[in-house]
Short mmCIF file of N, CA and C in Angstrom, two decimals:
data_model
loop_
_atom_site.label_atom_id
_atom_site.label_comp_id
_atom_site.label_asym_id
_atom_site.label_seq_id
_atom_site.Cartn_x
_atom_site.Cartn_y
_atom_site.Cartn_z
N MET A 18 -74.33 81.14 -47.13
CA MET A 18 -73.67 80.09 -47.31
C MET A 18 -74.34 79.25 -48.40
N ASP A 19 -73.53 78.87 -49.52
CA ASP A 19 -73.86 78.10 -50.55
C ASP A 19 -73.74 76.77 -50.46
N PHE A 20 -74.37 76.06 -50.15
CA PHE A 20 -74.19 74.39 -50.01
C PHE A 20 -74.51 74.02 -51.40
N SER A 21 -72.82 73.23 -51.85
CA SER A 21 -72.83 72.84 -52.89
C SER A 21 -72.06 71.47 -53.08
N LEU A 22 -72.85 70.23 -53.38
CA LEU A 22 -72.33 68.99 -53.12
C LEU A 22 -71.20 68.74 -54.17
N SER A 23 -70.77 69.26 -54.82
CA SER A 23 -69.87 69.10 -55.90
C SER A 23 -68.34 69.62 -55.01
N THR A 24 -68.63 70.15 -53.98
CA THR A 24 -67.35 70.14 -53.24
C THR A 24 -66.71 68.88 -52.44
N TYR A 25 -67.77 68.09 -52.24
CA TYR A 25 -67.60 66.90 -51.45
C TYR A 25 -67.52 65.61 -52.36
N TYR A 26 -67.22 65.74 -54.02
CA TYR A 26 -66.78 64.62 -54.87
C TYR A 26 -65.72 64.10 -54.44
N PRO A 27 -64.71 65.02 -54.12
CA PRO A 27 -63.33 63.93 -53.75
C PRO A 27 -63.44 63.01 -52.84
N VAL A 28 -64.07 63.57 -51.49
CA VAL A 28 -64.26 62.80 -50.35
C VAL A 28 -65.08 61.59 -50.79
N PHE A 29 -65.99 61.62 -51.64
CA PHE A 29 -67.01 60.49 -52.11
C PHE A 29 -65.95 59.54 -52.66
N ILE A 30 -65.05 60.20 -53.80
CA ILE A 30 -64.38 59.12 -54.69
C ILE A 30 -63.34 58.48 -53.72
N TYR A 31 -62.70 59.46 -52.68
CA TYR A 31 -61.81 58.66 -51.81
C TYR A 31 -62.60 57.53 -50.93
N LEU A 32 -63.37 57.44 -50.48
CA LEU A 32 -64.54 56.72 -49.50
C LEU A 32 -64.76 55.52 -50.48
N VAL A 33 -64.87 55.87 -51.70
CA VAL A 33 -65.53 54.37 -52.55
C VAL A 33 -64.21 53.83 -52.82
N VAL A 34 -63.13 54.24 -53.00
CA VAL A 34 -61.90 53.73 -53.38
C VAL A 34 -61.26 53.01 -52.04
N VAL A 35 -61.44 53.47 -51.07
CA VAL A 35 -60.86 52.80 -49.65
C VAL A 35 -61.87 51.54 -49.39
N VAL A 36 -62.99 51.71 -49.69
CA VAL A 36 -64.03 50.85 -49.53
C VAL A 36 -63.65 49.49 -50.42
N GLY A 37 -63.39 49.84 -51.48
CA GLY A 37 -63.27 49.01 -52.65
C GLY A 37 -62.16 48.28 -52.53
N PHE A 38 -61.18 49.07 -52.22
CA PHE A 38 -59.63 48.41 -51.63
C PHE A 38 -59.78 47.31 -50.81
N ALA A 39 -60.25 47.62 -49.49
CA ALA A 39 -61.01 46.78 -48.30
C ALA A 39 -61.55 45.45 -48.83
N VAL A 40 -62.52 45.72 -49.62
CA VAL A 40 -63.25 44.52 -50.17
C VAL A 40 -62.91 43.61 -51.02
N THR A 41 -62.24 44.23 -51.74
CA THR A 41 -61.33 43.38 -52.60
C THR A 41 -60.13 42.60 -52.02
N ASN A 42 -59.50 43.08 -50.87
CA ASN A 42 -58.30 42.42 -50.21
C ASN A 42 -59.05 41.27 -49.70
N VAL A 43 -60.19 41.46 -48.92
CA VAL A 43 -60.90 40.39 -48.47
C VAL A 43 -61.31 39.51 -49.41
N ILE A 44 -61.85 39.87 -50.42
CA ILE A 44 -62.23 38.64 -51.35
C ILE A 44 -61.12 37.73 -51.80
N LEU A 45 -59.84 38.39 -52.11
CA LEU A 45 -58.87 37.98 -52.61
C LEU A 45 -58.18 37.12 -52.00
N THR A 46 -58.12 37.42 -50.56
CA THR A 46 -57.55 36.64 -49.27
C THR A 46 -58.30 35.28 -49.13
N GLN A 47 -59.79 35.26 -49.63
CA GLN A 47 -60.35 34.14 -49.53
C GLN A 47 -60.32 33.46 -50.75
N ILE A 48 -60.00 33.94 -52.00
CA ILE A 48 -59.83 33.16 -53.09
C ILE A 48 -58.43 32.51 -53.22
N ILE A 49 -57.37 33.45 -52.92
CA ILE A 49 -56.28 33.05 -53.00
C ILE A 49 -55.23 32.47 -51.82
N GLY A 50 -55.89 32.83 -50.98
CA GLY A 50 -55.09 32.14 -49.77
C GLY A 50 -55.19 30.73 -49.58
N PRO A 51 -54.32 30.13 -48.57
CA PRO A 51 -53.98 28.66 -48.45
C PRO A 51 -55.31 28.46 -47.46
N LYS A 52 -55.86 26.92 -48.10
CA LYS A 52 -56.72 26.50 -47.42
C LYS A 52 -56.66 25.25 -46.67
N ARG A 53 -55.31 25.11 -46.16
CA ARG A 53 -55.10 23.81 -45.51
C ARG A 53 -55.70 23.76 -43.81
N ARG A 54 -56.49 22.89 -43.65
CA ARG A 54 -57.27 22.70 -42.28
C ARG A 54 -56.48 21.62 -41.77
N THR A 55 -55.63 21.83 -40.98
CA THR A 55 -54.99 20.59 -39.92
C THR A 55 -55.55 20.75 -38.74
N PRO A 56 -55.59 19.52 -38.07
CA PRO A 56 -56.15 19.36 -36.70
C PRO A 56 -55.45 20.57 -35.77
N VAL A 57 -53.81 20.93 -35.93
CA VAL A 57 -53.23 21.57 -35.19
C VAL A 57 -53.98 23.20 -35.21
N LYS A 58 -54.21 23.69 -36.47
CA LYS A 58 -54.76 24.64 -36.89
C LYS A 58 -56.24 25.17 -36.53
N LEU A 59 -57.19 23.93 -36.25
CA LEU A 59 -58.27 23.89 -35.83
C LEU A 59 -58.39 23.69 -34.33
N MET A 60 -57.51 23.53 -33.59
CA MET A 60 -57.53 23.29 -32.18
C MET A 60 -57.69 24.85 -31.46
N PRO A 61 -58.29 25.05 -30.84
CA PRO A 61 -58.67 26.38 -29.91
C PRO A 61 -57.33 26.73 -29.18
N TYR A 62 -57.19 28.21 -29.06
CA TYR A 62 -56.22 28.52 -28.64
C TYR A 62 -56.44 29.77 -27.59
N GLU A 63 -56.15 29.33 -26.37
CA GLU A 63 -56.12 30.20 -25.04
C GLU A 63 -55.22 30.65 -24.23
N SER A 64 -55.01 31.75 -24.44
CA SER A 64 -54.19 32.50 -23.49
C SER A 64 -52.62 32.21 -23.81
N GLY A 65 -52.36 31.55 -24.64
CA GLY A 65 -50.90 30.96 -25.09
C GLY A 65 -50.72 29.70 -24.55
N MET A 66 -51.63 29.02 -23.96
CA MET A 66 -51.48 27.68 -23.16
C MET A 66 -52.31 26.54 -23.94
N ASP A 67 -51.67 25.46 -24.62
CA ASP A 67 -52.28 24.56 -25.04
C ASP A 67 -53.58 23.98 -24.28
N PRO A 68 -54.62 23.73 -24.91
CA PRO A 68 -55.87 23.34 -24.05
C PRO A 68 -55.84 21.93 -24.04
N ILE A 69 -54.80 21.38 -23.22
CA ILE A 69 -54.87 20.22 -22.89
C ILE A 69 -54.79 19.87 -21.49
N GLY A 70 -55.35 19.32 -20.80
CA GLY A 70 -55.40 18.56 -19.61
C GLY A 70 -56.49 19.61 -18.97
N ASP A 71 -56.47 19.52 -17.40
CA ASP A 71 -57.55 20.29 -16.68
C ASP A 71 -57.39 21.67 -17.16
N ALA A 72 -58.66 22.40 -16.81
CA ALA A 72 -59.11 23.62 -17.20
C ALA A 72 -58.45 24.56 -16.03
N ARG A 73 -58.40 23.84 -14.63
CA ARG A 73 -57.94 24.70 -13.56
C ARG A 73 -56.53 24.51 -13.33
N GLN A 74 -55.72 25.13 -14.27
CA GLN A 74 -54.41 25.30 -14.02
C GLN A 74 -53.86 26.50 -13.36
N HIS A 75 -52.52 26.54 -12.73
CA HIS A 75 -51.94 27.65 -11.98
C HIS A 75 -51.46 28.38 -13.16
N PHE A 76 -51.62 29.87 -13.01
CA PHE A 76 -51.04 30.58 -14.43
C PHE A 76 -49.67 31.14 -13.56
N ASP A 77 -48.80 31.70 -14.41
CA ASP A 77 -47.44 31.80 -13.99
C ASP A 77 -47.80 33.59 -13.49
N VAL A 78 -46.94 33.88 -12.21
CA VAL A 78 -47.23 35.26 -11.77
C VAL A 78 -47.08 36.40 -13.02
N LYS A 79 -46.24 36.13 -14.13
CA LYS A 79 -45.99 36.93 -15.03
C LYS A 79 -47.23 37.37 -15.79
N TYR A 80 -48.08 36.37 -15.86
CA TYR A 80 -49.51 36.47 -16.74
C TYR A 80 -50.20 37.61 -15.95
N TYR A 81 -50.36 37.37 -14.51
CA TYR A 81 -51.17 38.34 -13.88
C TYR A 81 -50.49 39.85 -13.84
N LEU A 82 -48.89 39.82 -13.66
CA LEU A 82 -48.43 41.12 -13.89
C LEU A 82 -48.45 41.81 -14.98
N MET A 83 -48.37 41.18 -16.34
CA MET A 83 -48.74 41.93 -17.04
C MET A 83 -50.48 42.34 -17.43
N ALA A 84 -51.22 41.29 -16.98
CA ALA A 84 -52.57 41.85 -16.99
C ALA A 84 -52.82 43.38 -16.14
N VAL A 85 -52.15 43.31 -15.01
CA VAL A 85 -52.41 44.80 -13.92
C VAL A 85 -51.58 45.87 -14.74
N LEU A 86 -50.35 45.36 -15.25
CA LEU A 86 -49.72 46.68 -16.15
C LEU A 86 -50.63 46.92 -17.05
N PHE A 87 -51.19 46.18 -18.07
CA PHE A 87 -52.11 46.44 -19.06
C PHE A 87 -53.07 47.86 -18.61
N LEU A 88 -53.88 47.36 -17.35
CA LEU A 88 -54.96 47.83 -16.74
C LEU A 88 -54.36 49.06 -16.32
N LEU A 89 -53.19 49.07 -15.76
CA LEU A 89 -52.64 50.50 -14.96
C LEU A 89 -52.07 51.40 -16.51
N PHE A 90 -51.94 50.99 -17.31
CA PHE A 90 -51.15 51.87 -18.57
C PHE A 90 -51.95 52.03 -19.72
#
């Protein structure tokens, strides 16, 4: 078996292109993306419910049903 690194050059080039594309997209979204920080956007988001009021609220039965279905399937 003759090991030649030159046979893996396309894989290395593909890896460099994919990582470069990902890094470029992350940088461009930070530079070009909108930067409006409103109080609504900075408000925490928990399970689809507004974080206003008491933390000990009753959840709808549908929430528990979906959780059980998620665990089953």
